[in-house]
Short mmCIF file of C-alpha atoms and ligand atoms in Angstrom, two decimals:
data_model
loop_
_atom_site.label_atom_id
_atom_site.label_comp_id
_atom_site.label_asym_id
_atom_site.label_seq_id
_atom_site.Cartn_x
_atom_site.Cartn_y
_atom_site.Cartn_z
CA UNK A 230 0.00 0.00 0.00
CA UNK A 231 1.31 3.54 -1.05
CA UNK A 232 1.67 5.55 1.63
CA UNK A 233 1.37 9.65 1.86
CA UNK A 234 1.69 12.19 4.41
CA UNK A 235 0.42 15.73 3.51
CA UNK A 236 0.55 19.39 5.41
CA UNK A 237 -0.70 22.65 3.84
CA UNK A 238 -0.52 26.02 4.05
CA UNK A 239 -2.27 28.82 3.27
CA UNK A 240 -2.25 33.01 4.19
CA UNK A 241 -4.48 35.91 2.69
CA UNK A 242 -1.00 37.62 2.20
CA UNK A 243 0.01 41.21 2.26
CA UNK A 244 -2.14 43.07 -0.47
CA UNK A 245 -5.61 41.57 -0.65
CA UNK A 246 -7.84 42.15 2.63
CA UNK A 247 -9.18 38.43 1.98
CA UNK A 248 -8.28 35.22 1.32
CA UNK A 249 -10.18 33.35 -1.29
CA UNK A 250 -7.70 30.22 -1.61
CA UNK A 251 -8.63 27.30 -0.55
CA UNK A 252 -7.13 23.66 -0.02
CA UNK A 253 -7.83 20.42 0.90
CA UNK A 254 -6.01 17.55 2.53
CA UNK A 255 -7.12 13.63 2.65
CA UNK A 256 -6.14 10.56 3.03
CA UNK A 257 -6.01 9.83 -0.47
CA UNK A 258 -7.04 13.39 -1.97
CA UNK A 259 -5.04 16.33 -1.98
CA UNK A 260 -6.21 20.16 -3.65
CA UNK A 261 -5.96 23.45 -4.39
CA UNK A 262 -8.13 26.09 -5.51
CA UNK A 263 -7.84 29.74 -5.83
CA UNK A 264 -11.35 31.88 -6.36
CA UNK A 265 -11.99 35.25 -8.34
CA UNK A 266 -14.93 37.26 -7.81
CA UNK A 267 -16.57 40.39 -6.14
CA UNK A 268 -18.03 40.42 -2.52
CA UNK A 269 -16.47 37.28 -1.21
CA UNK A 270 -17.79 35.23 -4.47
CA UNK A 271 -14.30 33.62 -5.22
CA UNK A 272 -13.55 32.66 -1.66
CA UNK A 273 -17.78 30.59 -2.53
CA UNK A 274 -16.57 29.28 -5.79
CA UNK A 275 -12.69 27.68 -4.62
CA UNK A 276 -14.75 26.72 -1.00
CA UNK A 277 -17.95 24.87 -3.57
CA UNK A 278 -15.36 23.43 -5.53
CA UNK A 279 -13.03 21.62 -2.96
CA UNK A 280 -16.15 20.09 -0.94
CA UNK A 281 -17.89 19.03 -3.90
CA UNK A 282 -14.27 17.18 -5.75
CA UNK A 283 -13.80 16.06 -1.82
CA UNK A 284 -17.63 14.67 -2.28
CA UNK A 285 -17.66 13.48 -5.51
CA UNK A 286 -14.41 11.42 -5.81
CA UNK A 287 -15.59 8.22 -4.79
CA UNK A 288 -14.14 5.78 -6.75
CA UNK A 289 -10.01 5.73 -6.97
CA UNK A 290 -9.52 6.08 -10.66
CA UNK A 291 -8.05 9.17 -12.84
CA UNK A 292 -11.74 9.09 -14.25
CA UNK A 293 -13.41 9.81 -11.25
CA UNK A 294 -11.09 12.27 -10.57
CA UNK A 295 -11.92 14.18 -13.54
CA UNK A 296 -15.82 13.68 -13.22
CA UNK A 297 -15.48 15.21 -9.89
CA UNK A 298 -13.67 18.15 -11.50
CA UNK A 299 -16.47 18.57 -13.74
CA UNK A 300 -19.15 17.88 -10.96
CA UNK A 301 -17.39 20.46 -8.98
CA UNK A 302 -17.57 23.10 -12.19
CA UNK A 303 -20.97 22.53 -12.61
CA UNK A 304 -21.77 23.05 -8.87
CA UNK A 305 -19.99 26.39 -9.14
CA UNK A 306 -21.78 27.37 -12.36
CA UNK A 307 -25.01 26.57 -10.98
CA UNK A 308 -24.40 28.64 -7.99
CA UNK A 309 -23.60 31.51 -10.35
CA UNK A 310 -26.19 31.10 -12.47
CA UNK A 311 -28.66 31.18 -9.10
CA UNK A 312 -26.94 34.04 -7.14
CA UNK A 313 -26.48 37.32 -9.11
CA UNK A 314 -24.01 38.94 -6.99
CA UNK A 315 -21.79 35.85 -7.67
CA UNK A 316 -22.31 35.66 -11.26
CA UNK A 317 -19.14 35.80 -12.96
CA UNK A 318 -17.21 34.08 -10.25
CA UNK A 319 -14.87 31.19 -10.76
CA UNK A 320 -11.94 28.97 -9.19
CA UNK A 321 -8.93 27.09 -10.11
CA UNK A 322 -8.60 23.66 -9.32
CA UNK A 323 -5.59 21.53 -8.87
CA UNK A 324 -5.36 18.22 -7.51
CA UNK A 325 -3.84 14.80 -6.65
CA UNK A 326 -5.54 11.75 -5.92
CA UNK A 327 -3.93 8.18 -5.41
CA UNK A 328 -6.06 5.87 -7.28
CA UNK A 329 -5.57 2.32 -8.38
CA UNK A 330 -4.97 1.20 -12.56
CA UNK A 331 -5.20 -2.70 -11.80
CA UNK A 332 -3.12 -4.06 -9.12
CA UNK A 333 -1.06 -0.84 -8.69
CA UNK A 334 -1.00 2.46 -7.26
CA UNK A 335 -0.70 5.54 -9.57
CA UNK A 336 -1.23 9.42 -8.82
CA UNK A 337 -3.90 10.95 -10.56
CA UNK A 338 -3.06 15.02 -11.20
CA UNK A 339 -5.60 16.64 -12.91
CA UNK A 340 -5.66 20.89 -13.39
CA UNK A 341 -7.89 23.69 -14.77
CA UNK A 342 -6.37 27.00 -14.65
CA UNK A 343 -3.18 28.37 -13.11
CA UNK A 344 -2.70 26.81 -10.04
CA UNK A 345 0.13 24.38 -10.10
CA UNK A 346 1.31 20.95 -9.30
CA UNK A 347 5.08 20.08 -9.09
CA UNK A 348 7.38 17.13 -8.50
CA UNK A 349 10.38 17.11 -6.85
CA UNK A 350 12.12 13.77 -7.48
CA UNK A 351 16.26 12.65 -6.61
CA UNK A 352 16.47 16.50 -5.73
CA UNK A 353 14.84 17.70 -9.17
CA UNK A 354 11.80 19.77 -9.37
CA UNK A 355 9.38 19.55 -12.51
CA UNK A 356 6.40 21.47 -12.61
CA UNK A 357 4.09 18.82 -14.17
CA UNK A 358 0.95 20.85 -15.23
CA UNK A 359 0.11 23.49 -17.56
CA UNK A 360 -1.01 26.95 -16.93
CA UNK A 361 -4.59 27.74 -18.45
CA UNK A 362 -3.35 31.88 -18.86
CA UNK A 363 -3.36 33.88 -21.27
CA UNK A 364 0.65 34.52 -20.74
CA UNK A 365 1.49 30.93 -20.91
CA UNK A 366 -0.66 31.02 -24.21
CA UNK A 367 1.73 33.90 -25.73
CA UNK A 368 4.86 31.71 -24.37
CA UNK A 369 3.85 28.56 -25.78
CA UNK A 370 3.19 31.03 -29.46
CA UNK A 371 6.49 32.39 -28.48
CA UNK A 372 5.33 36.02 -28.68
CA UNK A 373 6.61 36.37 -25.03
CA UNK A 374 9.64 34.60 -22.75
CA UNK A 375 9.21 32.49 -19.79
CA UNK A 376 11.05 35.65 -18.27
CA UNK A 377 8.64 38.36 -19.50
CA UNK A 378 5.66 36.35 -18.87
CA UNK A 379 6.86 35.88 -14.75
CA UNK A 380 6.46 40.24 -14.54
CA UNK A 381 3.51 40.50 -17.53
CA UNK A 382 1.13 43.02 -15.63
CA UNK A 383 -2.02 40.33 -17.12
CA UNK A 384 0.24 37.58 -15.78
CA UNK A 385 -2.84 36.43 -13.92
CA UNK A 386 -5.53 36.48 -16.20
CA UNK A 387 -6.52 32.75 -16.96
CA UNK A 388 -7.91 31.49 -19.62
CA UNK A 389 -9.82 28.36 -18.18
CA UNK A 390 -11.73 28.23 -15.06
CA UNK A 391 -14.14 26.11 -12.80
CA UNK A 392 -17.55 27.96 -12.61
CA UNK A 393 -17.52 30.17 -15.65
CA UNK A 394 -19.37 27.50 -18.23
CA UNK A 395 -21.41 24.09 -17.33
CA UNK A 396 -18.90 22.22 -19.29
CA UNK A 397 -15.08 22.67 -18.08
CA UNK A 398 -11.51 20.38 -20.16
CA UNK A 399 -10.28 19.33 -17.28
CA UNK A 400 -6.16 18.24 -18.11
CA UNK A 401 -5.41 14.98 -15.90
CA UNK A 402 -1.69 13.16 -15.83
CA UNK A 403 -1.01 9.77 -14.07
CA UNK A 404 2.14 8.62 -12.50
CA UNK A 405 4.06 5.89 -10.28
CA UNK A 406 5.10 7.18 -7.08
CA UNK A 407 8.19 5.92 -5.67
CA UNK A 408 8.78 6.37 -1.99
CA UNK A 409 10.88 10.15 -1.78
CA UNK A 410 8.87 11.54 -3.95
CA UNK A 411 7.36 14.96 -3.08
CA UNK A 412 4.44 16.64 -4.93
CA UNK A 413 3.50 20.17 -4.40
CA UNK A 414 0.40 21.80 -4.79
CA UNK A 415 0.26 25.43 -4.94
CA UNK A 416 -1.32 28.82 -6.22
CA UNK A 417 -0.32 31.55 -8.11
CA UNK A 418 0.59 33.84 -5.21
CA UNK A 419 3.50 31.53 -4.50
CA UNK A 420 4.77 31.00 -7.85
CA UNK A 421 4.18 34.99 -8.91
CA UNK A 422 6.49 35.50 -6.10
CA UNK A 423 8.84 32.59 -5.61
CA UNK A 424 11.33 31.29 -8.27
CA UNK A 425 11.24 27.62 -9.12
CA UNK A 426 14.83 27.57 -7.40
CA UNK A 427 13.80 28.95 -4.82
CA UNK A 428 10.97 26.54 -4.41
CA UNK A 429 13.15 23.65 -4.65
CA UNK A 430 15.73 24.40 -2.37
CA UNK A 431 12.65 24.97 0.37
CA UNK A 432 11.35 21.55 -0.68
CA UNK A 433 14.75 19.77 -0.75
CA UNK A 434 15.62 20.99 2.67
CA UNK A 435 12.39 20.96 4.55
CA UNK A 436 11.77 17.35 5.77
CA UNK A 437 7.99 17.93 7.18
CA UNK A 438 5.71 18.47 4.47
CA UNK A 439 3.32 21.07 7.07
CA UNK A 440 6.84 23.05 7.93
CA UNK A 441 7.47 22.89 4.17
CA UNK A 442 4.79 24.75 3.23
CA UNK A 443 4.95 26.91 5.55
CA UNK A 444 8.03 27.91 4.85
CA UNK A 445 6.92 28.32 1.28
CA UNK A 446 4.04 30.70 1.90
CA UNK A 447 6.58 32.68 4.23
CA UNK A 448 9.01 32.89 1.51
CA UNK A 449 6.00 34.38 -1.10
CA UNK A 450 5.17 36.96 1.60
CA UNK A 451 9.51 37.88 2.45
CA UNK A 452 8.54 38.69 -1.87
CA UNK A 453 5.74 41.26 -1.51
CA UNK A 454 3.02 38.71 -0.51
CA UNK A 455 0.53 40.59 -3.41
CA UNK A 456 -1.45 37.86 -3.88
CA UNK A 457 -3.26 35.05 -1.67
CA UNK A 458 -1.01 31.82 -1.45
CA UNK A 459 -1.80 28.36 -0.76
CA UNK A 460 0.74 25.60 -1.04
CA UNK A 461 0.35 21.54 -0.20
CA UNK A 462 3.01 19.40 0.40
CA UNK A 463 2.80 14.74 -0.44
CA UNK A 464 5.04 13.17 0.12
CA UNK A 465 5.61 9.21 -0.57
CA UNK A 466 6.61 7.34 2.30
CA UNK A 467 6.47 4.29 1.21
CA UNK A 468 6.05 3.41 -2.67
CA UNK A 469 4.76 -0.77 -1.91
CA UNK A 470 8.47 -2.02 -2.73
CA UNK A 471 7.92 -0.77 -6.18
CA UNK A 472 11.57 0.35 -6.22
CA UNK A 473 13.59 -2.67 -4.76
CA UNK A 474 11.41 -4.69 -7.16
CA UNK A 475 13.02 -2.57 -9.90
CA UNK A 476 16.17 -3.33 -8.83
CA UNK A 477 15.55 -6.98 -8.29
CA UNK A 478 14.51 -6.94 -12.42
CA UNK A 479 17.64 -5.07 -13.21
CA UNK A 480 19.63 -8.41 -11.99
CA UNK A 481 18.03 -10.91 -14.22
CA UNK A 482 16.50 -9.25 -17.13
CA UNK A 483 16.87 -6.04 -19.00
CA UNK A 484 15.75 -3.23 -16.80
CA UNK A 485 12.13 -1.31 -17.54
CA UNK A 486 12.09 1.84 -19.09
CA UNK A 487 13.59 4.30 -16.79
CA UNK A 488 10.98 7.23 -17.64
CA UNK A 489 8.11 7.63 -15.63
CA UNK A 490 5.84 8.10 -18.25
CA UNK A 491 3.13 10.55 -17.75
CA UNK A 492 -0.19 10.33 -19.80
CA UNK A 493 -2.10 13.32 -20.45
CA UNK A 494 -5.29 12.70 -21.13
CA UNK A 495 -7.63 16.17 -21.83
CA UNK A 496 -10.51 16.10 -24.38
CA UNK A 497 -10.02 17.80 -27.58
CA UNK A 498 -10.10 21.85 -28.16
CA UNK A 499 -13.06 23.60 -29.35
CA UNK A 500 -13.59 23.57 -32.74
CA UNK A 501 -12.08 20.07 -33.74
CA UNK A 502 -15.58 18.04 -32.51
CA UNK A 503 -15.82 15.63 -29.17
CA UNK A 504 -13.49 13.53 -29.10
CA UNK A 505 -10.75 12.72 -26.62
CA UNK A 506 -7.20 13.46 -27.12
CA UNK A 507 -4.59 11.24 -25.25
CA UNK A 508 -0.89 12.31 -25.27
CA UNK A 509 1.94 10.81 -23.83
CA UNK A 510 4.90 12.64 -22.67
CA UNK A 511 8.03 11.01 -20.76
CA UNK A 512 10.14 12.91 -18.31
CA UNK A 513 13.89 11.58 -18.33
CA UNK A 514 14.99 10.90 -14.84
CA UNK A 515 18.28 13.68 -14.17
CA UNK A 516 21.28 12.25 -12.81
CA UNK A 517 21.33 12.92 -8.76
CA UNK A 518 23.31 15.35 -7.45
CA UNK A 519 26.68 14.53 -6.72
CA UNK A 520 26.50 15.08 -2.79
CA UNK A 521 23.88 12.22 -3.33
CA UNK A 522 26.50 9.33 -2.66
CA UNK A 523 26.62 5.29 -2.80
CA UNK A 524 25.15 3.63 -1.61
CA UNK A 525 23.12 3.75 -5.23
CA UNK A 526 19.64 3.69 -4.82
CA UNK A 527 18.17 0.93 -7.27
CA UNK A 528 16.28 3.53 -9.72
CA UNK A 529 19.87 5.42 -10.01
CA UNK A 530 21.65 2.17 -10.64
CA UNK A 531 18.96 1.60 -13.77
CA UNK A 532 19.06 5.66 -14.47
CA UNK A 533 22.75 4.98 -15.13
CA UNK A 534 22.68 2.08 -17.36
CA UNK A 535 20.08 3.43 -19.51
CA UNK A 536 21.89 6.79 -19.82
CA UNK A 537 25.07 5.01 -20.87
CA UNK A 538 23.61 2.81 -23.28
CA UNK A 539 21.95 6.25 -24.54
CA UNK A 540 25.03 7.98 -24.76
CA UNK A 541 27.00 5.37 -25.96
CA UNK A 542 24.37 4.92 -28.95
CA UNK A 543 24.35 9.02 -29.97
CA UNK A 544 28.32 8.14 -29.63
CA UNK A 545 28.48 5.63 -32.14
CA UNK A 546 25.76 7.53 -34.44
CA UNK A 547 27.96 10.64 -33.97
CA UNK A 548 31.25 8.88 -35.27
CA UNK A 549 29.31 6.72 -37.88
CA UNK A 550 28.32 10.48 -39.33
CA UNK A 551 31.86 11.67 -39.03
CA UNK A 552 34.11 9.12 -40.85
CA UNK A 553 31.13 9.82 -43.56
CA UNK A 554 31.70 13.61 -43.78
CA UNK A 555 35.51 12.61 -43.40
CA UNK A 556 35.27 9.95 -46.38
CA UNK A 557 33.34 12.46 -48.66
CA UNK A 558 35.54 14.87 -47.64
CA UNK A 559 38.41 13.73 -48.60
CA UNK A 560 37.73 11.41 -51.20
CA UNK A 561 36.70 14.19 -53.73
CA UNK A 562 38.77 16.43 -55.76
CA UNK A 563 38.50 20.46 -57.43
CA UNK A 564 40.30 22.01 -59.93
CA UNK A 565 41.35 25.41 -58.11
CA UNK A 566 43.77 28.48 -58.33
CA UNK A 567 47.08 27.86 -56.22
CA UNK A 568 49.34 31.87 -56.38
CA UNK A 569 48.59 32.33 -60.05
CA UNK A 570 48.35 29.00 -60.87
CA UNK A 571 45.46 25.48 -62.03
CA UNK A 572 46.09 22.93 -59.61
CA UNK A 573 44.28 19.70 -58.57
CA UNK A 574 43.20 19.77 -54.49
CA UNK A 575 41.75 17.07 -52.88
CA UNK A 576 38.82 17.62 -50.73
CA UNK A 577 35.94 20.33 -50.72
CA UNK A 578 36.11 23.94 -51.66
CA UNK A 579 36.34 25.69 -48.82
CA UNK A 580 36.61 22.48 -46.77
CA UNK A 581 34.06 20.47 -44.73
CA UNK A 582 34.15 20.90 -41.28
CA UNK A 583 37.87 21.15 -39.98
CA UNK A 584 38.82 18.76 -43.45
CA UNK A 585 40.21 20.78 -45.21
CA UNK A 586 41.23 20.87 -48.96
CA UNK A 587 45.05 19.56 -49.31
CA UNK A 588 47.12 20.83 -52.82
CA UNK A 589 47.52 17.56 -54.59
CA UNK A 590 48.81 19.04 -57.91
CA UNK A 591 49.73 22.32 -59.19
CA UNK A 592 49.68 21.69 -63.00
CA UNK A 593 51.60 24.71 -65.47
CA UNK A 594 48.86 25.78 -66.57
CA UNK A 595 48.66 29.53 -65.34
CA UNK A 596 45.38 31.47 -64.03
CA UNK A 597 45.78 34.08 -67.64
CA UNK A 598 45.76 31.12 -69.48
CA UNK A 599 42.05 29.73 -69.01
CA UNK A 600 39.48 30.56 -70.98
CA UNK A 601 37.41 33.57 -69.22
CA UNK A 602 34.51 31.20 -69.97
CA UNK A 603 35.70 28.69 -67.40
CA UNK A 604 37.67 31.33 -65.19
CA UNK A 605 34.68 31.64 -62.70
CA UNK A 606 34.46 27.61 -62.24
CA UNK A 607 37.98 27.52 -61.59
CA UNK A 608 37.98 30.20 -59.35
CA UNK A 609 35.09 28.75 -56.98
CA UNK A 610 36.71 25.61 -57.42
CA UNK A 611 35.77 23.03 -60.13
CA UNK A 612 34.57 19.56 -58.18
CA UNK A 613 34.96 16.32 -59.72
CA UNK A 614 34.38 12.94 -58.24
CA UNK A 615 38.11 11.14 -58.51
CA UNK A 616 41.53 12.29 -59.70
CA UNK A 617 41.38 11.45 -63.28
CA UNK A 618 38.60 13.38 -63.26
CA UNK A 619 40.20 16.57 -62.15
CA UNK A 620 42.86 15.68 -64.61
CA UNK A 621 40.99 15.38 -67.63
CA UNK A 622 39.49 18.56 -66.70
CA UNK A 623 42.78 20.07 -66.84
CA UNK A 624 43.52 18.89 -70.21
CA UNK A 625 40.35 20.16 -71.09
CA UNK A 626 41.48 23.62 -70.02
CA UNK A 627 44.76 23.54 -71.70
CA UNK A 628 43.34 22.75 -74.80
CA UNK A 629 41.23 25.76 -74.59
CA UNK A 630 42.99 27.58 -73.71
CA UNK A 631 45.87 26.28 -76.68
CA UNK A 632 42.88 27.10 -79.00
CA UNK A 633 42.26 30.12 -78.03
CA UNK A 634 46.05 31.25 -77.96
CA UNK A 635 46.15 30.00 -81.77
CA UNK A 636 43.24 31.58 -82.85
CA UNK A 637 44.31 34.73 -81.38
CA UNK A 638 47.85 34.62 -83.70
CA UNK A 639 45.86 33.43 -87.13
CA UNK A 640 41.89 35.01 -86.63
CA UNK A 641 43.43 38.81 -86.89
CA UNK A 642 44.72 37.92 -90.68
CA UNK A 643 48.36 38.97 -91.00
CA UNK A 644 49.42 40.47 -93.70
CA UNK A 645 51.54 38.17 -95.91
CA UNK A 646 55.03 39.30 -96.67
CA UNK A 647 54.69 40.78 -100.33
CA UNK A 648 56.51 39.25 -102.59
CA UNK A 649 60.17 39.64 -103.01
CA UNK A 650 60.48 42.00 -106.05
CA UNK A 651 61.64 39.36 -109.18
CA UNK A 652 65.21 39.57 -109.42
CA UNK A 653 66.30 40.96 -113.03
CA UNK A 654 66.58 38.20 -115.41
CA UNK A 655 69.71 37.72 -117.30
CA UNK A 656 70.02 36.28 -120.40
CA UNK A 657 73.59 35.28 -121.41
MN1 LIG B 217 -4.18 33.85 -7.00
#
């Protein structure tokens, strides 16, 4: 049996005069949700939707867990729709759940707006879902930098929300846990204000998950605090042997794939019809940090075989390409200009990569004597595939250029000599 232990944290912060974050910790459910509204409605809408996903997950599966999501929207919307001083209000939502696919345990992460959910695993922290705001949109079109977007004044305008539309795309994400892993749950007033860094360092050195977040929510606040901020802290304590059995595997047979492979499941956008979009996207386990010494823990031991056999592969690939370029390289000749004179190099014009060109020949045939027809060719550097090509192209020259050099005595006709005057005939 998996096993979790949670602690959250949450503080209106030093700007707003309320807090409309909300979170919620369970055994086996874990969330986040941060309102927006007037007159209290966003502190209704995150508060509607963390009871109702609390009340509607019932069954462990990733499917559940994204029903609930949309039970929880349409709670919210229906509330709007009811109440017209909350109409208009809405919520993120961002959770974890550890549900069961078969016989073993998997974390369910599903997200709709710009709260967040990270991973810190062997030291490294991934944020694993996707903000639903408008500046992530203009990153991911590249109209603005990761950096730009973190000051953007509209940095916190999102563009999906619980509450705002009876039918929510809810983005979900399953994954193994293996015991050390820590997941975070947080809202934008922590990540507006804390760098990812920053936020790893906290969770690498923080052992309780409660005095982790805490911590977390300080360090927001230490930033200018302009925003509510809410963060959760999971951690695995105990992953059912999953990783010793890995390691067992790696003795006798060849080792499973070393990504944890997370599957994105979120239906289709608007526009393209009903149906459901999976996509699969693997994470590549980063070598541990160095102060992280034997012994090796059984993952890292499987990490490091795969990443050599990886490495060795783009090696050999690498070298395969070279002696290639090297071959073509110098297994061709030109017919070039060396000081004046037609030679014969071998190699490229120019060179390829650091090959370069080598003389092979310089012939007597000077750079005045080719034909201005051909001058240009020669100059760039005539190729031909072997030597005897480059050779007869030579000869070719030289006749030319012999042609040309007789026409240009005989075309302008010479005058011929006139005739020696007839010397005066004799007779005896
Ligand atoms: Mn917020």
């Amino acid at each position: 049996m998996t096993e979790l232990r949670a602690g959250g944290a949450t503080d209106t912060g030093l700007v707003r005069d309320h807090n409309e974050d909300r979170y919620l910790l369970d055994e086996r459910l874990f969330a986040v949700a941060d309102g927006v509204g007037g007159h209290k409605a966003g502190e209704v809408a995150s508060q509607t939707a963390v009871e109702t996903l609390h009340r509607a997950f019932t069954e462990p599966t990733t499917e559940n867990l994204v029903e609930a999501v949309k039970t929880a929207n349409r709670t919210v919307w229906n509330l709007a729709e009811a109440n017209s001083d909350q109409r208009g209000m809405g919520t993120t939502l961002t959770a974890i759940a550890l549900v069961d696919d078969g016989d073993e345990d998997r974390l369910a992460i599903v997200n709709v707006g710009d709260s967040r959910a990270y991973l810190l695993q062997q030291g490294q922290l991934e944020q694993l879902t996707e903000d639903h705001s408008l500046v992530e949109q203009l990153v991911r079109e590249g109209q603005l930098t990761r950096e730009e977007a973190h000051v953007h004044p509209q940095r916190s305008i999102i563009t999906r929300a619980l509450g705002l539309d009876p039918d929510v795309e809810v983005d979900s994400w399953e994954l193994t846990p293996y015991k050390g892993d820590r997941l975070l749950l947080c809202s934008d007033g922590l990540t507006n204000e804390v760098s990812d860094d920053d936020i790893a360092s906290t969770l690498r050195t923080v052992s309780e998950p409660e005095e982790a977040a805490m911590q977390l929510v300080n360090a927001a606040r230490d930033h200018g605090g302009s925003d509510n901020i809410t963060c959760v802290v999971v951690d695995v304590l105990d992953d059912d042997d999953r990783a010793e059995a890995a390691s067992a595997a790696l003795g006798a047979e060849p080792p499973p794939p070393p990504e944890r492979s997370v599957t994105r499941a979120a239906p289709i956008d608007e526009g393209t019809g009903g149906a459901s979009r999976t996509t699969t996207t693997t994470a590549a386990r980063l070598d541990p940090p160095a102060s992280r010494a034997t012994p090796l823990e059984p993952r890292q031991r499987r990490l490091t075989w795969r990443v050599l056999a990886f490495v060795l592969a783009v090696v050999i690939v690498i070298a395969g390409g070279l002696v290639a370029v090297g071959w073509y390289a110098r297994h061709t000749y030109y017919v070039g200009l060396d000081r004046g004179q037609v030679a014969i190099f071998k190699g490229r014009p120019g060179g390829l990569l650091w090959f370069d060109p080598t003389l092979d020949q310089r012939t007597s045939l000077a750079e005045r004597d080719v034909p201005a027809a051909r001058l240009p060719d020669v100059k760039a550097g005539q190729e031909e595939a072997t030597r005897a090509e480059a050779q007869r192209y030579v000869n070719a020259l030289r006749e030319e250029s012999a042609a040309a050099a007789q026409s240009a005595t005989t075309v302008p006709p010479t005058t011929v000599p006139a005739p020696a005057p007839a010397p005066p005939v004799t007779t005896p």
